[in-house]
Coordinates of C-alpha atoms and ligand atoms in Angstrom, one line a residue:
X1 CA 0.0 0.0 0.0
X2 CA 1.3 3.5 -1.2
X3 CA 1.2 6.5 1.8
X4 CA 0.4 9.6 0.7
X5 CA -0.5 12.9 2.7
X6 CA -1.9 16.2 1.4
X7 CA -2.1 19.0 3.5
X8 CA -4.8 22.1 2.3
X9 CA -4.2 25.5 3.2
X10 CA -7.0 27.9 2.6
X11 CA -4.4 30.5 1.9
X12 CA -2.9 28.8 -1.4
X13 CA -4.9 30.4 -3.8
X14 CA -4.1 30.0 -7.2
X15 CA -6.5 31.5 -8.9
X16 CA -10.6 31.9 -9.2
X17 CA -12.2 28.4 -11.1
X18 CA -13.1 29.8 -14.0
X19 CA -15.9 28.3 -15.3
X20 CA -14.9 28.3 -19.2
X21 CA -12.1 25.2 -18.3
X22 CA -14.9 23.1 -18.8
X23 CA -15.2 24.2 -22.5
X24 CA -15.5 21.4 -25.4
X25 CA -15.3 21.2 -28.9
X26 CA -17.6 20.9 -31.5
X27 CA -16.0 19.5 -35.3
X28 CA -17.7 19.0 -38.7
X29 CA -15.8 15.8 -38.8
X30 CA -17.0 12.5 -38.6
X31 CA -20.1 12.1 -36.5
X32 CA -20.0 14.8 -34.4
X33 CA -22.6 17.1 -36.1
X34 CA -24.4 14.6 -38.6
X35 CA -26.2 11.5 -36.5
X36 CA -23.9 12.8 -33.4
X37 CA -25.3 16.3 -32.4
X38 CA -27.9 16.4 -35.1
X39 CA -30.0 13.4 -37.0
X40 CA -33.7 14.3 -38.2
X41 CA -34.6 10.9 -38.5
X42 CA -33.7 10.1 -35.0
X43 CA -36.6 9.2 -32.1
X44 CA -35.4 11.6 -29.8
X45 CA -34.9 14.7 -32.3
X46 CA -36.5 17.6 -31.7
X47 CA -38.1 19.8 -34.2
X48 CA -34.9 21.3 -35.4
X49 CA -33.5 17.7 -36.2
X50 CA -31.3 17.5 -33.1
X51 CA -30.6 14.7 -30.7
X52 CA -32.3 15.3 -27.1
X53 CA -31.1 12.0 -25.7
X54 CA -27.2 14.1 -26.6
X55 CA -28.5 17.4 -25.6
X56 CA -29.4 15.8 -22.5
X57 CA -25.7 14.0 -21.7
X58 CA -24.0 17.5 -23.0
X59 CA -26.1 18.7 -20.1
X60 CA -24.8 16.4 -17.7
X61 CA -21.5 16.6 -18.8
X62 CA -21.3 20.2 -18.0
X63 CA -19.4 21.4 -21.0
X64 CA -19.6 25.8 -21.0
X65 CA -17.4 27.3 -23.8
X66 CA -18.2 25.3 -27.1
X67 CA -15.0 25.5 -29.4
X68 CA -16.8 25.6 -33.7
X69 CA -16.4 24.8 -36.4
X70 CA -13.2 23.5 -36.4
X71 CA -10.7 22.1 -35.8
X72 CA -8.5 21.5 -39.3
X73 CA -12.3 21.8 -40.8
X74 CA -12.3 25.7 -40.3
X75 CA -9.3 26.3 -42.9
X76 CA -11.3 25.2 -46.1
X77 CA -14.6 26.4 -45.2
X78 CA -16.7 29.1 -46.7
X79 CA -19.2 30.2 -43.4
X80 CA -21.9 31.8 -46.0
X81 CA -22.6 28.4 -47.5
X82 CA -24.0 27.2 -44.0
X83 CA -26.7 29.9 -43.6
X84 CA -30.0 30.6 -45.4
X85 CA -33.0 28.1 -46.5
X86 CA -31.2 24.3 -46.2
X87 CA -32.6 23.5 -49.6
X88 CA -30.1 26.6 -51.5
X89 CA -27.1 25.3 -49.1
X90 CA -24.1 23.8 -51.2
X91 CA -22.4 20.0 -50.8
X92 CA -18.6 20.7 -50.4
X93 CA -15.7 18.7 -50.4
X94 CA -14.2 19.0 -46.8
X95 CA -10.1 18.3 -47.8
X96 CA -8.8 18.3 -44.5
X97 CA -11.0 15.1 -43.7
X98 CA -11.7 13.9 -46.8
X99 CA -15.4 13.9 -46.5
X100 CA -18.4 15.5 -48.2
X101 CA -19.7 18.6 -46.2
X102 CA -23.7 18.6 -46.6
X103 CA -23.9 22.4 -44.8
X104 CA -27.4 21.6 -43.1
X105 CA -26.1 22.5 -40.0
X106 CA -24.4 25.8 -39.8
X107 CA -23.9 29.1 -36.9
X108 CA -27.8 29.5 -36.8
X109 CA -28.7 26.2 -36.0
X110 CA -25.4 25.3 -34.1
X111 CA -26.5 28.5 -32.1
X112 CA -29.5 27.3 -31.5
X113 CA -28.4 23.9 -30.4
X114 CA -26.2 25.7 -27.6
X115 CA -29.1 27.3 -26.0
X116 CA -30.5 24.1 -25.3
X117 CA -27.6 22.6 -23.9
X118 CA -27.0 25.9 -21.7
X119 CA -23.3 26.0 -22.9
X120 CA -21.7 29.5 -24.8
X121 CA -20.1 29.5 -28.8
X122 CA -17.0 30.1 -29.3
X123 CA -16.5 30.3 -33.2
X124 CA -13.2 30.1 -35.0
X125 CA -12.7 32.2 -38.7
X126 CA -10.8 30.9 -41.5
X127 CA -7.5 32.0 -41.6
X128 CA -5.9 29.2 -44.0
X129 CA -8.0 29.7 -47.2
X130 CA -9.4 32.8 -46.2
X131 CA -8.5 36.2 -44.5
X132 CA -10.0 39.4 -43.2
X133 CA -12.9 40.2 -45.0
X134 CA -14.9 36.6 -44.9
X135 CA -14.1 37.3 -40.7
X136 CA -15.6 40.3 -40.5
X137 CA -18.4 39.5 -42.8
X138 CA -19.2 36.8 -40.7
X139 CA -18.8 38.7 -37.4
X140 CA -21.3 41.1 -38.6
X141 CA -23.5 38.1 -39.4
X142 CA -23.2 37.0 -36.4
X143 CA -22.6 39.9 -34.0
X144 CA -24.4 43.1 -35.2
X145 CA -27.9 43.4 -34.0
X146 CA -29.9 44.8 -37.7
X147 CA -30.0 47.4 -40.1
X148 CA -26.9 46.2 -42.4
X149 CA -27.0 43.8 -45.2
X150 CA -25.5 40.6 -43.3
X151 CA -27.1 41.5 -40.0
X152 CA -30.7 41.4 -41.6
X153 CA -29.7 38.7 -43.5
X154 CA -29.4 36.9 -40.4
X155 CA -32.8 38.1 -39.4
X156 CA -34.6 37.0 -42.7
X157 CA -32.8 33.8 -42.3
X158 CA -34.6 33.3 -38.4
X159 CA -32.8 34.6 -36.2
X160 CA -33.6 37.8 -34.9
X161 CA -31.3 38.1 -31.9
X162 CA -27.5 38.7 -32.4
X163 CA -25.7 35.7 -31.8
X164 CA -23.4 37.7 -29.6
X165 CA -20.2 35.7 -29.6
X166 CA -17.5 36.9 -27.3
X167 CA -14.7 34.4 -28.0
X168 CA -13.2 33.9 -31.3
X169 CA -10.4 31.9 -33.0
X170 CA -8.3 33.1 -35.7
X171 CA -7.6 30.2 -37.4
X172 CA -6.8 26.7 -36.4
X173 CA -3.1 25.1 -35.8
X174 CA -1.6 26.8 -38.5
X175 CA 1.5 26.3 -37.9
X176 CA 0.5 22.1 -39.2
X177 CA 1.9 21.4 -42.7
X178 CA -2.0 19.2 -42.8
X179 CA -3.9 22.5 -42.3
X180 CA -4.9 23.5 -45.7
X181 CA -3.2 27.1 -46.1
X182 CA -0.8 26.9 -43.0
X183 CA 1.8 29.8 -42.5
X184 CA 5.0 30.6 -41.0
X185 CA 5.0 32.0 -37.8
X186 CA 5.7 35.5 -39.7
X187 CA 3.0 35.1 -42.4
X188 CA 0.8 34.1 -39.5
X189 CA 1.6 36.8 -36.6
X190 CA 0.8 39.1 -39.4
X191 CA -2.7 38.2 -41.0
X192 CA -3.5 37.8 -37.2
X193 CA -2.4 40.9 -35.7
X194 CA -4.4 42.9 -38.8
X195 CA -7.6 40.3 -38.9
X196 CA -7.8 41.0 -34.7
X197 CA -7.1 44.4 -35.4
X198 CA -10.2 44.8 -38.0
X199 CA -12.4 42.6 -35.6
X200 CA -11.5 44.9 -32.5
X201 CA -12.5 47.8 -34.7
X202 CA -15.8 46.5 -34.9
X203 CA -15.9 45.5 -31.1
X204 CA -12.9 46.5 -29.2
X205 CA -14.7 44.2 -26.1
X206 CA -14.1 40.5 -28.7
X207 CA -11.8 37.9 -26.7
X208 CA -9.4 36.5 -29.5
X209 CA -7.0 33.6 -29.7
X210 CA -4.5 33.3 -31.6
X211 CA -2.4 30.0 -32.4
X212 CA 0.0 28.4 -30.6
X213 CA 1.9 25.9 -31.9
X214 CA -0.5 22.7 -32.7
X215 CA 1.8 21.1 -29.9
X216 CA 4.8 21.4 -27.9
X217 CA 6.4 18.8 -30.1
X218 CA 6.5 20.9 -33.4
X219 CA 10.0 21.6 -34.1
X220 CA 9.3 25.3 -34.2
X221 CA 7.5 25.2 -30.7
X222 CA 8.3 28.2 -28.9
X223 CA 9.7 30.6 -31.8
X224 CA 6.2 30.0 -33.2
X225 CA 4.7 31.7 -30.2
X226 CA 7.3 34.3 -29.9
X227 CA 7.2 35.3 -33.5
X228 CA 3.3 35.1 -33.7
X229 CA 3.1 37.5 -30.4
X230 CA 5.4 39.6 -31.4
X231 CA 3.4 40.7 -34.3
X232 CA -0.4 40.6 -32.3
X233 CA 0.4 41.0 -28.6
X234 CA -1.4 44.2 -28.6
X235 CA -4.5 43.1 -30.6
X236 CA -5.4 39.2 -28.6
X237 CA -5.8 38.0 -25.5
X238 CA -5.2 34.4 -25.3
X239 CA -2.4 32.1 -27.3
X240 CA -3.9 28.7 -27.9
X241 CA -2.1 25.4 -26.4
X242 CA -3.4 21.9 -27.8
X243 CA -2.1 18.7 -26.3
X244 CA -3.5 14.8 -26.6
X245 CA -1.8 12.1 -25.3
X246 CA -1.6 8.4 -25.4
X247 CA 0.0 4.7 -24.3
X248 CA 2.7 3.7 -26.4
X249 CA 4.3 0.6 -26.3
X250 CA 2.0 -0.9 -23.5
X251 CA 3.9 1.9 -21.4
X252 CA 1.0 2.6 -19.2
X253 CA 3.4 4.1 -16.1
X254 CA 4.1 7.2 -18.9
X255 CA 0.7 7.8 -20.1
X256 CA -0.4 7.6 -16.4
X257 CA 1.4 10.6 -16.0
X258 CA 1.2 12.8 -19.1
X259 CA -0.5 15.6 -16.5
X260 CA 3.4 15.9 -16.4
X261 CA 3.9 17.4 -19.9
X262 CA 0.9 19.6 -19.9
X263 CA 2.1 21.1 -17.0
X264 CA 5.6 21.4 -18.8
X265 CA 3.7 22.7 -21.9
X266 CA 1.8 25.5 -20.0
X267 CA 5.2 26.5 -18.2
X268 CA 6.7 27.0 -21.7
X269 CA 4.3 29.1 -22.9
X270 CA 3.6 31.0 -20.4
X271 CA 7.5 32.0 -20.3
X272 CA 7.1 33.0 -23.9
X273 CA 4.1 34.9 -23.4
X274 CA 6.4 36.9 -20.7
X275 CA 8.7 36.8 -22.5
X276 CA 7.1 39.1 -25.5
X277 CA 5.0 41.0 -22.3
X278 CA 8.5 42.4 -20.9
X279 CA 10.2 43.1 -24.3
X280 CA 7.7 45.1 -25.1
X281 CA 7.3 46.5 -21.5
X282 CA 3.6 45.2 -21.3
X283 CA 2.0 44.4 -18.0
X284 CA -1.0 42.9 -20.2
X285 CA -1.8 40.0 -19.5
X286 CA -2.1 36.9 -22.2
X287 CA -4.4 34.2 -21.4
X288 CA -3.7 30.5 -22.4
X289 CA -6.7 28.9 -24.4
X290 CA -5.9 25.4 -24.0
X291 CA -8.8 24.6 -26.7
X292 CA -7.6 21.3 -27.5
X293 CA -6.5 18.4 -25.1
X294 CA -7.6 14.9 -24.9
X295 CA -6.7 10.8 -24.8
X296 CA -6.3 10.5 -28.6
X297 CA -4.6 7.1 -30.2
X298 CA -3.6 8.9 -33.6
X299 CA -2.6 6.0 -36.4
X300 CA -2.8 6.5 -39.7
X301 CA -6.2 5.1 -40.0
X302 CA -8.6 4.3 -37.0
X303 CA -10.2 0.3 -37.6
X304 CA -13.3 1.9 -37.1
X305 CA -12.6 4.9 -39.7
X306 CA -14.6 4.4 -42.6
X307 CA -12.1 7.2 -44.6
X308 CA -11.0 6.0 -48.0
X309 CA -10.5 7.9 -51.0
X310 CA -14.2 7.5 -51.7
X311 CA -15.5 11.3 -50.7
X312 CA -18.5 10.4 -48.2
X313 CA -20.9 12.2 -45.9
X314 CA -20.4 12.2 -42.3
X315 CA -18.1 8.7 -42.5
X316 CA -17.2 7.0 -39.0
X317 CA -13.9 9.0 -38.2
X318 CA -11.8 8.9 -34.9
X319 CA -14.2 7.4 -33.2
X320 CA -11.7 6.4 -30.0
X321 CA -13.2 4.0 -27.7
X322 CA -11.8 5.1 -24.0
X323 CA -11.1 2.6 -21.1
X324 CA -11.1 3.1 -17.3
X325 CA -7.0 4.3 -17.7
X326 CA -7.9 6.8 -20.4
X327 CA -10.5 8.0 -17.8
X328 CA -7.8 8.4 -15.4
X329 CA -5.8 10.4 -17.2
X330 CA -8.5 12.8 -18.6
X331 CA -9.3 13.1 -15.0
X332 CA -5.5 13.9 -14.7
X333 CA -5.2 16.6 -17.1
X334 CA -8.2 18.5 -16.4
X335 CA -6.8 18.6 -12.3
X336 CA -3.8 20.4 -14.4
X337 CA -5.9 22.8 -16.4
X338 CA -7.6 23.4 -13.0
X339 CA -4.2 23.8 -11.0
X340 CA -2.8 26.2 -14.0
X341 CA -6.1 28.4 -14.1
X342 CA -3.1 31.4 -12.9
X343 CA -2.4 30.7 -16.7
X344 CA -5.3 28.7 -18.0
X345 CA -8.3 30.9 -18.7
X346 CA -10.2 29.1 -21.1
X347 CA -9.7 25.2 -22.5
X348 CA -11.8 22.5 -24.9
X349 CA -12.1 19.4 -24.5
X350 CA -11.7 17.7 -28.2
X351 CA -13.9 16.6 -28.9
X352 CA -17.9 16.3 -27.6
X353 CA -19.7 13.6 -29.6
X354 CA -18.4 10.7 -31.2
X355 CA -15.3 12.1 -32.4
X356 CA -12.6 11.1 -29.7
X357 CA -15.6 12.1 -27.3
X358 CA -17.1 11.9 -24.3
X359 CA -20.6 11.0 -25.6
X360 CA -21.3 8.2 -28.6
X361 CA -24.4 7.5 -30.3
X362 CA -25.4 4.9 -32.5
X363 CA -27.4 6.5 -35.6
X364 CA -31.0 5.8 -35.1
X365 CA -30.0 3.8 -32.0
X366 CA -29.1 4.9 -28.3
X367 CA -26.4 7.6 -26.7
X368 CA -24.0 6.6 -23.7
X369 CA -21.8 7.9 -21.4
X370 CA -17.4 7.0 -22.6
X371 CA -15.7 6.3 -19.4
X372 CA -13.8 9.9 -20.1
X373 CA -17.6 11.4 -19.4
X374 CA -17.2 10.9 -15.9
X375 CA -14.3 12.9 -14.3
X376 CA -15.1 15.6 -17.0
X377 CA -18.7 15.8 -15.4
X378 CA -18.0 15.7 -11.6
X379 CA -15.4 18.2 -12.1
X380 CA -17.5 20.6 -13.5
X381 CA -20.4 19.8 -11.2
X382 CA -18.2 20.2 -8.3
X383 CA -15.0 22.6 -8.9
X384 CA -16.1 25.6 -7.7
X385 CA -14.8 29.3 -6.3
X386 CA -11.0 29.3 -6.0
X387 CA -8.6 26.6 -6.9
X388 CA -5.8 25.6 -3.9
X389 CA -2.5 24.2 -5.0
X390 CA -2.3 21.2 -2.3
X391 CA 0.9 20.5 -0.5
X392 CA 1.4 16.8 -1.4
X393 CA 4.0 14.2 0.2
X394 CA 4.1 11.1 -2.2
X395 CA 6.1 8.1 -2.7
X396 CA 7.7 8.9 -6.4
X397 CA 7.8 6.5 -9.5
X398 CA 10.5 6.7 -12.6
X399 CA 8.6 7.1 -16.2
X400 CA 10.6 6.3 -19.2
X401 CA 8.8 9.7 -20.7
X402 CA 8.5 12.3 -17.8
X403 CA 10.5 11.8 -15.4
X404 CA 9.6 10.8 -11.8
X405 CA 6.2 11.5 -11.2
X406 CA 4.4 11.7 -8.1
X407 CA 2.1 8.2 -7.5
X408 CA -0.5 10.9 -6.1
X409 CA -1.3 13.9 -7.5
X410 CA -4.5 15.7 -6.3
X411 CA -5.9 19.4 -6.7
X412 CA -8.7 21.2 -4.3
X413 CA -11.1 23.6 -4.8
X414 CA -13.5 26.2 -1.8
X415 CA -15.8 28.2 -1.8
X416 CA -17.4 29.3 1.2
X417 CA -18.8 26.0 3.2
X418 CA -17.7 23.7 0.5
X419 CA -14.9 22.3 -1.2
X420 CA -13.8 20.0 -3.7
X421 CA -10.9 17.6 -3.4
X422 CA -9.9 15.7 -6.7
X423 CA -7.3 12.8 -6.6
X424 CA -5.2 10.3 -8.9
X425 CA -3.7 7.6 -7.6
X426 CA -1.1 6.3 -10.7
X427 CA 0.0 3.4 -9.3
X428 CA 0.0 0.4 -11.0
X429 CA -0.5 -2.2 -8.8
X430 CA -0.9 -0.9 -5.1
X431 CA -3.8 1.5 -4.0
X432 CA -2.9 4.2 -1.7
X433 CA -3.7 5.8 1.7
X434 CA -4.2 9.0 1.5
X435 CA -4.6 11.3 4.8
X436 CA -5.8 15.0 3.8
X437 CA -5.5 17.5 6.3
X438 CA -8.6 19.8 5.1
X439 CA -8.5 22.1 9.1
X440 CA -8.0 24.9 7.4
X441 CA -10.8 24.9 4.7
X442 CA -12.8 24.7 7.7
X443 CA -14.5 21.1 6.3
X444 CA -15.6 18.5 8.6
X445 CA -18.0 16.5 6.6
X446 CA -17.8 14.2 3.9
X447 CA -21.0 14.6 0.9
X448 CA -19.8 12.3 -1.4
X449 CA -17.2 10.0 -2.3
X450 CA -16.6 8.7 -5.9
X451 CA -14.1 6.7 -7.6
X452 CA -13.4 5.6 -11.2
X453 CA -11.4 2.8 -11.3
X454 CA -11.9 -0.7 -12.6
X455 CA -10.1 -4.2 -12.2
X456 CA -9.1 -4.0 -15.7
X457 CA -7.6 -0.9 -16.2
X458 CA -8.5 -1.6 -20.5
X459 CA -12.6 -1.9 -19.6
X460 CA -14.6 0.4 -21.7
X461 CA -17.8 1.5 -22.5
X462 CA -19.5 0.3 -25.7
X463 CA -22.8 -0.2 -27.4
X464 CA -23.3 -3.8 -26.3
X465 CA -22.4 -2.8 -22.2
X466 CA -22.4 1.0 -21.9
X467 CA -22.1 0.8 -18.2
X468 CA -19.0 -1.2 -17.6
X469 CA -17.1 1.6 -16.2
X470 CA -18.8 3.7 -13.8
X471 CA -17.7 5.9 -10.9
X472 CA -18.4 4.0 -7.3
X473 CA -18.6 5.8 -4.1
X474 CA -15.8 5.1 -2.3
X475 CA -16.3 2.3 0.9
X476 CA -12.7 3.7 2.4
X477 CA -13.4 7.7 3.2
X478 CA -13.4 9.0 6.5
X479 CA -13.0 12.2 8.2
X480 CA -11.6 12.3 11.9
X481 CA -11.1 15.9 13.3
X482 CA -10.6 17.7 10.0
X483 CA -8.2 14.9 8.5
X484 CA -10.0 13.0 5.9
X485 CA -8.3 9.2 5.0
X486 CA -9.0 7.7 2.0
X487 CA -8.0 4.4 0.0
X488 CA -7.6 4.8 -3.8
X489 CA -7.4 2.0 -5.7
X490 CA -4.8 1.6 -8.5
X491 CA -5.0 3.2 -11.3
X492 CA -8.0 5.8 -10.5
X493 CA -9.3 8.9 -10.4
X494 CA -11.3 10.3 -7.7
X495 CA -13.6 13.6 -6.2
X496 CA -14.3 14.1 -2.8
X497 CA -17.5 16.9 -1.8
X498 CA -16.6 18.6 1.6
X499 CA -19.1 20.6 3.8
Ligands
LIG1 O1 -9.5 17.4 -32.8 C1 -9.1 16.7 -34.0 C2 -8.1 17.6 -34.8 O2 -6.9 17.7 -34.1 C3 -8.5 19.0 -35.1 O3 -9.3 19.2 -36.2 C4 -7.2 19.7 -35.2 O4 -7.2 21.0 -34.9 C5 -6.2 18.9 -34.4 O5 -5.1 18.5 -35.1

């Protein structure tokens, strides 16, 4: 058994939770829109043609910001061919996924969609195929309440009310030799400085993000960000950061702890961002949107992927199937995301449905709940006012990737009466005791308990037994004088409620 103890001081602030770190991601890719979100033909669809059974999970998962289009999608698409009467709406070859894009969903109804699931857009321009004019048409579109031509287009196409979009991307990963119309870091620093400037022009209040590096293993990682803020640092406010990991190998001691390298990953940006912010004698401050992290296995082609050079609809497409470890580490990474909020102000989870997603669906058929689904949505549900960096004594372990690694890692969050405690224990083999000294959050009480964790660490969630992996209260949790003991299996994630 692995001894681990944890003392909380109500006085290690970090920073406020803030709430858009529960933000996902929303692709034309695969299934996510087409028999994912939306599916006319489905039992459950509402009048609109979308899914309730999915509006009702996204509910429960407690997603906020929702990343749109795209995703590599966003660099070969036209936005006007997406709004309008469905009939007039254009087929289009999607090249970055090799698919067939039918347009029947575009910003009005995805708009529309996001008022039912309570969560807030945050819409991406084109900057690979396109440039200043197709963003600014589109934020007028979108943004401007009536009385000019795209404005009361929008209202003669339904939708009277300005979408009122406050975050926006310009552009998606180009710095990626697959996005269609990447850049160099001076190319790109450029057409973003002057699209953000024009966009600011037409609302100096807009939150804009401009690219990071697609991740920190790009060879130019690091001059990318430099070069990129050196040319927009007055005109955005967050750089992005996008990060998915994986087992290699059977090497499950690494991927256990690929928290590690996000935390690595934020550090490095954030010293670039300062870096920029003190040559140019700024005290601004740039906020990391870390709009893309998840488990992803990324090989060539996916058994399930139904991607050949055939140019289909809405074909099965990174359709990942998650197990109780991959849970784990989600659980992991978003306890970083939480713990780096200092630096983190905004992040995605990619993706929502079907596409290496928390929710599946079956077309015609039912919706379930990936293992990933859980920590995602008791994180949300409970991380609340400020986060506290935890003090944390735990035996060590050597990874052939990272480093040593803690066996326990755990982050806490308070807010008046109530906290939040969440907890991994990356242990192979052993579970742990761990003794949390919560005095000084004033806690006595335990409201709930819950572990994910499961004998076989490979279990997963599918079609045939969607509830094979599901969080547990924990038997083992006590709390004796304002120290709270608790016994985490191996290899599992857990979220204890305080009062
Ligand atoms: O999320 C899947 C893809 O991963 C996105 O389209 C792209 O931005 C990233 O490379």
């Amino acid at each position: 058994m692995h001894r681990a103890h944890i003392v909380l001081d109500r006085q290690a602030v970090v920073a406020p939770v803030r709430r858009r770190t529960f933000g996902s991601f929303v692709e034309h890719l695969g299934r996510c829109v087409y028999t994912g979100i939306y599916e006319p033909e489905h039992p459950s669809a509402n009048k609109d043609g979308f899914r309730m059974d999915v509006v009702d999970l996204v509910r429960e998962l407690g997603s906020t910001t929702i990343r749109y289009p795209g995703g590599n999608f966003v660099s070969g698409f036209r936005w006007e061919d997406s709004i309008g009467p469905r009939d007039k709406r254009p087929v289009r070859r999607d090249l970055a996924w090799h698919s067939l894009e039918s347009n029947q969903v575009g910003l009005d109804e995805f708009a529309a969609w996001l008022k039912l699931t309570g969560s807030e857009l945050m819409l991406a321009v084109n900057l690979g195929t396109r440039g200043i004019l197709p963003a600014l048409d589109l934020l007028e579109y979108a943004n401007h309440p009536s009385g000019t031509a795209l404005s009361d287009l929008r209202i003669a196409n339904g939708t009277p009310e300005p979408h009122n979009i406050r975050m926006w991307c310009l552009g998606n990963e180009m710095d990626g030799p697959w996005q269609t119309g990447f850049l160099n870091a001076e190319d790109y620093g450029k057409l973003a400085a002057r699209t953000a400037s024009a966009m600011k022009m037409a609302d100096k209040d807009l939150e804009l993000v401009v690219c990071g590096s697609s991740s920190a293993g790009m060879p130019t990682f690091g001059d990318w960000e430099r070069t990129v803020l050196e040319h927009s640092f007055e005109h955005v406010d967050y750089i992005s950061c996008h990060a998915y990991y994986q087992e290699h190998d059977g090497d499950l001691g690494s991927f256990l702890a690929s928290a590690l390298d996000m935390d690595f990953f934020i550090d490095g940006v954030a010293a670039t961002v300062d870096h920029v912010a003190a040559k140019k004698h700024s005290s601004k401050k740039i906020g990391i949107s870390f709009d893309e992290w998840n488990v992803w296995y990324q090989k060539e082609h996916q058994e399930s992927d139904e991607v050949n050079d055939e140019w289909r609809q809405a074909p099965r497409q990174l359709e990942d199937v998650y197990s109780a470890a991959d849970a784990v580490v989600v659980g992991n990474l978003l306890m970083t995301l939480l713990k780096r909020s200092d630096r983190v102000t905004s992040a995605s989870l990619a993706q929502l449905v079907n596409v290496i997603a928390p929710i599946m669906t079956e077309p015609g058929g039912p919706a379930w709940r990936q293992t990933s689904f859980y920590p995602f949505s008791i994180t949300s549900r409970l991380a609340a006012g400020e986060v506290i960096r935890p003090a944390i004594e735990s035996p060590t372990y050597t990874t052939a990737r990272y480093g040593e690694a803690s066996v326990i890692d755990a982050v806490a969050t308070v807010e008046e009466d109530r906290s939040a405690l969440f907890l991994v224990n990356r242990g192979l083999s052993q579970p742990a005791q761990v003794t949390v000294d919560v005095r000084s959050l004033g806690s006595s009480r335990i409201l709930e308990a819950l572990t994910l964790a499961d004998q076989d660490v490979y279990a997963k969630n599918t079609l045939a037994e969607p509830n094979r992996v599901v969080p547990h209260t924990n038997p083992n949790a006590t709390m004796t004088d304002g120290v709270l003991t608790i016994e985490l299996p191996p290899v599992s994630w857990t979220a204890v409620a305080l009062h």
